[in-house]
Short mmCIF file of C-alpha atoms in Angstrom, two decimals:
data_model
loop_
_atom_site.label_atom_id
_atom_site.label_comp_id
_atom_site.label_asym_id
_atom_site.label_seq_id
_atom_site.Cartn_x
_atom_site.Cartn_y
_atom_site.Cartn_z
CA UNK A 205 12.61 10.68 -7.86
CA UNK A 206 14.73 7.35 -9.70
CA UNK A 207 16.13 3.93 -7.80
CA UNK A 208 18.30 2.41 -8.45
CA UNK A 209 20.65 -0.71 -7.52
CA UNK A 210 24.66 -0.81 -7.42
CA UNK A 211 25.90 -4.74 -7.96
CA UNK A 212 29.33 -3.69 -7.44
CA UNK A 213 29.17 -1.02 -5.50
CA UNK A 214 32.63 -0.39 -3.94
CA UNK A 215 34.99 -0.97 -7.63
CA UNK A 216 35.53 0.93 -10.44
CA UNK A 217 32.26 1.02 -12.46
CA UNK A 218 30.11 1.03 -9.36
CA UNK A 219 31.67 4.08 -7.03
CA UNK A 220 31.98 6.07 -10.61
CA UNK A 221 27.98 4.84 -10.71
CA UNK A 222 27.47 6.67 -6.86
CA UNK A 223 28.47 9.58 -8.39
CA UNK A 224 26.36 9.84 -11.47
CA UNK A 225 23.42 8.70 -8.91
CA UNK A 226 24.77 12.56 -7.20
CA UNK A 227 24.79 13.81 -9.64
CA UNK A 228 21.00 13.72 -11.14
CA UNK A 229 19.81 12.98 -7.63
CA UNK A 230 18.30 9.51 -7.40
CA UNK A 231 17.70 6.89 -4.40
CA UNK A 232 20.60 3.74 -3.73
CA UNK A 233 17.78 1.64 -2.08
CA UNK A 234 21.08 -1.55 -2.70
CA UNK A 235 24.84 -1.25 -2.31
CA UNK A 236 26.32 -5.04 -3.40
CA UNK A 237 29.91 -5.25 -2.57
CA UNK A 238 32.91 -7.19 -1.58
CA UNK A 239 35.36 -7.33 1.23
CA UNK A 240 36.01 -3.51 0.65
CA UNK A 241 35.19 -2.04 3.92
CA UNK A 242 35.53 1.54 4.66
CA UNK A 243 34.45 2.34 1.34
CA UNK A 244 30.52 0.44 1.46
CA UNK A 245 31.06 1.93 5.28
CA UNK A 246 30.77 5.51 3.64
CA UNK A 247 28.84 4.43 1.14
CA UNK A 248 26.12 3.13 3.33
CA UNK A 249 26.28 6.37 5.86
CA UNK A 250 25.71 7.88 2.69
CA UNK A 251 23.00 6.77 1.00
CA UNK A 252 21.35 4.77 3.57
CA UNK A 253 20.46 1.39 1.42
CA UNK A 254 17.21 -0.91 2.60
CA UNK A 255 19.93 -3.39 1.60
CA UNK A 256 23.43 -4.58 1.46
CA UNK A 257 25.58 -7.53 0.64
CA UNK A 258 28.76 -8.01 1.66
CA UNK A 259 31.98 -10.76 1.87
CA UNK A 260 29.79 -12.35 4.98
CA UNK A 261 34.16 -11.96 6.45
CA UNK A 262 32.91 -8.40 7.49
CA UNK A 263 28.87 -8.81 8.63
CA UNK A 264 30.15 -8.56 12.09
CA UNK A 265 31.65 -5.71 12.02
CA UNK A 266 29.06 -3.69 9.65
CA UNK A 267 26.24 -4.52 12.13
CA UNK A 268 28.13 -2.87 14.77
CA UNK A 269 28.67 0.21 12.61
CA UNK A 270 25.29 -0.38 11.82
CA UNK A 271 22.40 -1.33 14.38
CA UNK A 272 19.70 -2.31 12.06
CA UNK A 273 21.35 -2.71 9.02
CA UNK A 274 19.33 -5.31 7.27
CA UNK A 275 22.73 -7.62 4.79
CA UNK A 276 20.92 -10.05 2.20
CA UNK A 277 23.13 -11.88 -1.37
CA UNK A 278 23.53 -10.11 -3.97
CA UNK A 279 20.22 -12.15 -5.91
CA UNK A 280 18.38 -10.32 -3.20
CA UNK A 281 19.66 -6.80 -3.08
CA UNK A 282 18.63 -7.15 -7.55
CA UNK A 283 15.56 -8.34 -6.24
CA UNK A 284 15.45 -5.34 -5.06
CA UNK A 285 11.94 -2.72 -6.20
CA UNK A 286 13.73 0.17 -8.15
CA UNK A 287 13.96 1.01 -11.94
CA UNK A 288 17.07 0.47 -12.80
CA UNK A 289 20.15 -2.17 -12.01
CA UNK A 290 23.93 -1.74 -12.22
CA UNK A 291 25.15 -4.92 -13.27
CA UNK A 292 29.30 -3.85 -12.18
CA UNK A 293 30.34 -7.04 -10.24
CA UNK A 294 33.55 -8.89 -12.89
CA UNK A 295 32.98 -11.76 -13.48
CA UNK A 296 31.28 -14.50 -13.41
CA UNK A 297 30.46 -13.79 -10.56
CA UNK A 298 28.31 -11.20 -11.06
CA UNK A 299 25.79 -13.19 -13.48
CA UNK A 300 24.24 -14.74 -10.30
CA UNK A 301 22.65 -11.27 -9.83
CA UNK A 302 22.96 -9.77 -12.72
CA UNK A 303 19.83 -12.44 -14.42
CA UNK A 304 17.64 -11.78 -11.31
CA UNK A 305 17.76 -8.17 -11.98
CA UNK A 306 16.88 -9.34 -15.87
CA UNK A 307 14.33 -11.55 -14.14
CA UNK A 308 12.51 -8.72 -11.88
CA UNK A 309 12.05 -6.51 -14.93
CA UNK A 310 14.26 -3.78 -14.23
CA UNK A 311 16.73 -1.47 -17.24
CA UNK A 312 20.09 -3.62 -15.77
CA UNK A 313 22.61 -0.71 -16.53
CA UNK A 314 25.52 -4.05 -17.67
CA UNK A 315 29.12 -3.74 -16.62
CA UNK A 316 29.62 -7.00 -16.33
CA UNK A 317 30.55 -7.89 -19.46
CA UNK A 318 31.77 -11.66 -18.88
CA UNK A 319 27.78 -12.25 -18.18
CA UNK A 320 26.68 -11.92 -21.45
CA UNK A 321 29.93 -13.46 -23.37
CA UNK A 322 29.01 -16.30 -21.06
CA UNK A 323 24.81 -16.57 -20.30
CA UNK A 324 23.59 -13.83 -23.95
CA UNK A 325 21.89 -15.81 -25.57
CA UNK A 326 20.35 -16.73 -21.85
CA UNK A 327 19.62 -13.35 -20.13
CA UNK A 328 17.93 -12.80 -23.60
CA UNK A 329 15.25 -15.21 -22.85
CA UNK A 330 15.08 -14.09 -19.36
CA UNK A 331 14.46 -10.31 -20.73
CA UNK A 332 12.04 -11.34 -23.12
CA UNK A 333 10.03 -12.70 -20.55
CA UNK A 334 10.38 -10.31 -18.02
CA UNK A 335 10.37 -6.97 -20.66
CA UNK A 336 13.79 -6.47 -18.49
CA UNK A 337 15.62 -3.89 -21.48
CA UNK A 338 19.06 -4.26 -20.99
CA UNK A 339 21.76 -1.40 -21.97
CA UNK A 340 25.82 -1.74 -22.52
CA UNK A 341 27.22 0.30 -19.66
CA UNK A 342 31.12 -0.68 -21.84
CA UNK A 343 31.83 2.63 -23.70
CA UNK A 344 31.96 0.47 -26.94
CA UNK A 345 29.02 -1.24 -26.66
CA UNK A 346 27.37 1.99 -25.87
CA UNK A 347 28.73 3.81 -28.66
CA UNK A 348 27.85 0.79 -31.05
CA UNK A 349 24.48 1.19 -29.13
CA UNK A 350 24.13 4.59 -29.69
CA UNK A 351 25.61 4.37 -33.49
CA UNK A 352 22.41 2.35 -33.65
CA UNK A 353 19.21 3.82 -32.91
CA UNK A 354 16.48 4.39 -35.47
CA UNK A 355 18.83 2.39 -38.66
CA UNK A 356 17.55 -0.69 -39.71
CA UNK A 357 19.32 -3.56 -38.85
CA UNK A 358 19.15 -5.15 -42.42
CA UNK A 359 20.68 -1.59 -42.75
CA UNK A 360 24.47 -2.52 -39.90
CA UNK A 361 27.68 -4.50 -42.27
CA UNK A 362 29.84 -4.33 -39.51
CA UNK A 363 29.88 -3.06 -35.66
CA UNK A 364 33.89 -2.20 -35.34
CA UNK A 365 34.83 -1.99 -31.89
CA UNK A 366 38.08 0.49 -31.68
CA UNK A 367 41.02 -0.21 -29.02
CA UNK A 368 43.25 2.06 -27.99
CA UNK A 369 46.36 -0.41 -27.64
CA UNK A 370 47.09 -0.28 -23.90
CA UNK A 371 50.08 0.16 -22.27
CA UNK A 372 52.24 -1.60 -24.68
CA UNK A 373 51.44 -0.77 -28.07
CA UNK A 374 54.61 0.71 -28.65
CA UNK A 375 56.64 -1.06 -27.02
CA UNK A 376 58.39 -3.07 -25.59
CA UNK A 377 59.78 -5.20 -28.42
CA UNK A 378 59.39 -8.66 -26.03
CA UNK A 379 56.72 -8.91 -23.91
CA UNK A 380 58.02 -11.89 -21.66
CA UNK A 381 59.07 -9.07 -18.80
CA UNK A 382 56.42 -6.66 -18.57
CA UNK A 383 55.23 -6.60 -14.97
CA UNK A 384 51.95 -6.30 -13.10
CA UNK A 385 52.98 -2.88 -12.03
CA UNK A 386 53.85 -1.79 -16.32
CA UNK A 387 50.88 -3.60 -17.43
CA UNK A 388 48.41 -2.47 -14.29
CA UNK A 389 49.70 1.56 -16.04
CA UNK A 390 46.69 2.11 -19.03
CA UNK A 391 47.76 4.88 -20.69
CA UNK A 392 43.29 6.27 -21.15
CA UNK A 393 41.36 4.32 -19.01
CA UNK A 394 41.07 4.14 -14.83
CA UNK A 395 39.23 0.38 -14.02
CA UNK A 396 39.71 -1.95 -12.00
CA UNK A 397 42.89 -4.99 -12.13
CA UNK A 398 41.89 -7.44 -13.96
CA UNK A 399 40.07 -5.79 -16.98
CA UNK A 400 42.81 -2.77 -16.87
CA UNK A 401 45.49 -6.12 -17.23
CA UNK A 402 43.10 -7.50 -19.89
CA UNK A 403 43.01 -4.52 -21.65
CA UNK A 404 46.93 -5.16 -22.13
CA UNK A 405 46.66 -8.09 -23.12
CA UNK A 406 43.95 -6.74 -26.01
CA UNK A 407 41.44 -10.06 -24.60
CA UNK A 408 39.91 -7.39 -23.03
CA UNK A 409 38.76 -5.93 -27.10
CA UNK A 410 38.23 -10.24 -27.90
CA UNK A 411 35.49 -10.71 -24.91
CA UNK A 412 33.79 -6.55 -25.89
CA UNK A 413 33.83 -8.80 -29.83
CA UNK A 414 32.06 -11.80 -28.13
CA UNK A 415 29.52 -9.76 -25.59
CA UNK A 416 28.63 -7.64 -29.04
CA UNK A 417 27.99 -10.90 -30.47
CA UNK A 418 24.88 -11.75 -27.53
CA UNK A 419 24.21 -8.16 -27.39
CA UNK A 420 23.87 -7.14 -30.39
CA UNK A 421 22.46 -10.91 -31.96
CA UNK A 422 25.13 -9.92 -34.69
CA UNK A 423 27.55 -13.19 -36.23
CA UNK A 424 30.88 -13.25 -34.69
CA UNK A 425 32.31 -12.06 -39.47
CA UNK A 426 30.73 -9.52 -38.96
CA UNK A 427 32.65 -7.17 -36.01
CA UNK A 428 35.72 -6.40 -36.44
CA UNK A 429 38.47 -4.33 -34.04
CA UNK A 430 40.17 -1.69 -34.92
CA UNK A 431 43.39 0.30 -32.68
CA UNK A 432 42.32 4.07 -31.89
CA UNK A 433 45.16 5.20 -29.71
CA UNK A 434 43.17 8.67 -29.12
CA UNK A 435 40.27 6.64 -27.02
CA UNK A 436 37.80 8.95 -28.87
CA UNK A 437 35.91 7.13 -31.52
CA UNK A 438 35.04 5.35 -28.71
CA UNK A 439 33.19 2.98 -31.35
CA UNK A 440 31.44 3.06 -34.97
CA UNK A 441 29.21 1.00 -37.22
CA UNK A 442 29.12 0.42 -41.01
CA UNK A 443 26.35 0.77 -42.91
CA UNK A 444 26.26 -1.58 -46.37
CA UNK A 445 26.05 1.71 -48.93
CA UNK A 446 29.52 2.62 -46.91
CA UNK A 447 28.40 4.93 -44.80
CA UNK A 448 29.20 4.94 -40.54
CA UNK A 449 28.12 6.84 -38.09
CA UNK A 450 30.41 6.50 -34.87
CA UNK A 451 30.19 8.11 -31.26
CA UNK A 452 32.59 9.96 -29.80
CA UNK A 453 34.04 11.15 -26.55
CA UNK A 454 36.04 11.05 -23.76
CA UNK A 455 37.48 8.95 -21.81
CA UNK A 456 35.28 9.21 -18.82
CA UNK A 457 33.06 6.19 -17.48
CA UNK A 458 31.10 8.03 -16.13
CA UNK A 459 29.48 8.98 -19.12
CA UNK A 460 28.37 5.95 -20.39
CA UNK A 461 26.27 4.54 -16.62
CA UNK A 462 24.74 7.97 -16.90
CA UNK A 463 23.57 7.45 -20.45
CA UNK A 464 22.42 4.09 -19.43
CA UNK A 465 20.85 5.48 -16.20
CA UNK A 466 19.18 8.05 -18.62
CA UNK A 467 18.40 6.96 -21.87
CA UNK A 468 16.83 7.72 -24.14
CA UNK A 469 17.29 11.46 -22.01
CA UNK A 470 20.44 12.85 -22.10
CA UNK A 471 21.81 14.79 -19.08
CA UNK A 472 24.09 17.95 -19.06
CA UNK A 473 27.83 17.67 -17.01
CA UNK A 474 30.50 19.17 -17.08
CA UNK A 475 32.19 16.48 -18.93
CA UNK A 476 30.41 18.75 -22.09
CA UNK A 477 33.25 21.55 -23.17
CA UNK A 478 36.01 19.21 -23.52
CA UNK A 479 38.46 19.57 -26.22
CA UNK A 480 38.91 17.26 -29.37
CA UNK A 481 42.07 15.84 -30.49
CA UNK A 482 43.74 17.17 -32.94
CA UNK A 483 44.87 14.02 -34.58
CA UNK A 484 42.89 10.41 -34.86
CA UNK A 485 44.65 7.16 -35.71
CA UNK A 486 42.51 3.77 -37.03
CA UNK A 487 45.43 1.00 -36.43
CA UNK A 488 44.73 -2.79 -37.27
CA UNK A 489 45.96 -5.05 -34.89
CA UNK A 490 48.62 -6.45 -34.50
CA UNK A 491 47.54 -10.48 -33.54
CA UNK A 492 51.23 -12.69 -33.36
CA UNK A 493 51.78 -9.34 -30.19
CA UNK A 494 49.20 -9.72 -28.81
CA UNK A 495 47.28 -13.89 -29.64
CA UNK A 496 44.35 -13.69 -26.55
CA UNK A 497 42.50 -11.91 -28.43
CA UNK A 498 42.48 -14.34 -31.66
CA UNK A 499 41.76 -17.02 -29.20
CA UNK A 500 38.66 -15.09 -28.23
CA UNK A 501 37.46 -15.02 -32.04
CA UNK A 502 38.06 -18.93 -31.66
CA UNK A 503 36.20 -19.63 -28.14
CA UNK A 504 33.24 -17.10 -30.74
CA UNK A 505 33.44 -18.85 -33.49
CA UNK A 506 33.23 -22.73 -31.68
CA UNK A 507 30.10 -21.13 -29.80
CA UNK A 508 29.11 -23.62 -27.07
CA UNK A 509 30.81 -22.64 -23.76
CA UNK A 510 33.39 -22.27 -25.47
CA UNK A 511 34.33 -18.52 -24.19
CA UNK A 512 32.70 -19.70 -21.33
CA UNK A 513 36.24 -22.15 -20.33
CA UNK A 514 37.80 -18.83 -21.83
CA UNK A 515 36.37 -16.35 -19.70
CA UNK A 516 36.56 -17.79 -16.85
CA UNK A 517 40.84 -19.39 -17.43
CA UNK A 518 40.81 -15.83 -18.31
CA UNK A 519 41.07 -14.60 -13.96
CA UNK A 520 42.82 -17.49 -13.45
CA UNK A 521 45.79 -16.67 -15.71
CA UNK A 522 45.71 -13.34 -14.78
CA UNK A 523 45.44 -13.32 -10.79
CA UNK A 524 48.64 -15.40 -11.47
CA UNK A 525 50.08 -13.30 -13.91
CA UNK A 526 49.64 -10.24 -10.80
CA UNK A 527 50.86 -12.22 -8.20
CA UNK A 528 53.93 -12.55 -10.62
CA UNK A 529 53.66 -16.06 -11.25
CA UNK A 530 53.35 -16.56 -13.80
CA UNK A 531 55.12 -14.10 -16.89
CA UNK A 532 52.53 -11.57 -19.34
CA UNK A 533 52.70 -13.32 -22.31
CA UNK A 534 52.00 -17.11 -20.83
CA UNK A 535 48.59 -15.13 -20.40
CA UNK A 536 46.95 -16.44 -23.97
CA UNK A 537 48.83 -19.88 -23.50
CA UNK A 538 46.49 -20.65 -20.97
CA UNK A 539 43.37 -19.64 -22.92
CA UNK A 540 44.40 -21.78 -25.77
CA UNK A 541 45.18 -24.54 -23.95
CA UNK A 542 42.34 -24.46 -21.78
CA UNK A 543 40.44 -23.67 -25.51
CA UNK A 544 41.56 -26.66 -27.26
CA UNK A 545 40.25 -28.92 -24.46
CA UNK A 546 37.23 -27.59 -23.64
CA UNK A 547 33.61 -30.15 -24.20
CA UNK A 548 31.65 -29.57 -26.46
CA UNK A 549 28.61 -28.20 -24.60
CA UNK A 550 25.32 -26.69 -26.53
CA UNK A 551 24.42 -23.44 -23.69
CA UNK A 552 22.60 -24.00 -20.74
CA UNK A 553 22.07 -22.82 -17.59
CA UNK A 554 23.92 -25.87 -15.46
CA UNK A 555 26.35 -26.20 -17.91
CA UNK A 556 27.85 -22.83 -18.40
CA UNK A 557 28.47 -23.41 -13.84
CA UNK A 558 29.59 -26.85 -15.36
CA UNK A 559 32.27 -25.45 -17.72
CA UNK A 560 33.66 -22.69 -15.54
CA UNK A 561 34.20 -24.93 -12.56
CA UNK A 562 35.96 -26.69 -15.21
CA UNK A 563 37.64 -24.58 -17.04
CA UNK A 564 39.42 -22.47 -14.07
CA UNK A 565 40.74 -25.76 -12.74
CA UNK A 566 42.03 -26.69 -16.12
CA UNK A 567 43.73 -23.58 -16.80
CA UNK A 568 45.77 -23.98 -12.49
CA UNK A 569 47.10 -27.20 -14.68
CA UNK A 570 48.65 -24.55 -17.00
CA UNK A 571 48.96 -20.62 -15.08
#
């Protein structure tokens, strides 16, 4: 029986990962969560994990409900003996346990794009030392991973990430008036609030382009974004002879989570008979309307710690928007301001966290 650790178990990806584990009959040996007590309690009752990580404020209640429960840090959960760790703690907070999972030589089903955006080269160094596999969970990167299988890297002309366009693809014209409720109403995917807002600004696609650069180790100039409202084609690879390979499928993250867990096998699911859309559209992104995508590309071109800075700034700006403190259109402005002032430093584990802390404070000046 395959043993699995789920980091970020109460979030959207974590809950769906557990559903896949239920489908496949896997043993979940470790859970790392935040502060969602009731969901975590249900997960502990069902999976009876060896170790659980949660916010310290929940420890007393968890001990009262589950005498004998072993509480630990997320990094200790990540270090448990297991075949796969699902890395789904959002933001840079997910990087330390993801790093531990990589260092311990597991397969890491990576759902935390910020970890690869901020520390991709560093994580690959760790993986080369430990023998760990890093497999993408994001639908777009899983699609690219699948399309690249069996192909020679020198034959790849470009990677194409698709974006649904989010809730504001067709309107309203004035984005300064949109509310958090409108931004959270994604037409295609069910996701957590931060990534849903990022999808609405298209910064999520910018992060995915940076993630693809690090994950597949290709120049950013060879990674494109196309708007695909039907969200059925998840990613394409164009080869030097002009051929394109794509991965298509329903908008259900369980499909991509399962592939990361079972690769190279494909296990049958109830999704296999869903209908195929009759129309597939592809549009160029509107960078004037969604400037956050261009800011992400500029950070990728600058390199060093610039990607760390914009990723951290985005967490601050999105939170400010969700709390009603800044308008939607202020989010890309905050990112651009922080990027302008980002110090030029090489990427190291130390500089990464220092710049992350600096960028959060800098972003608060503008948010």
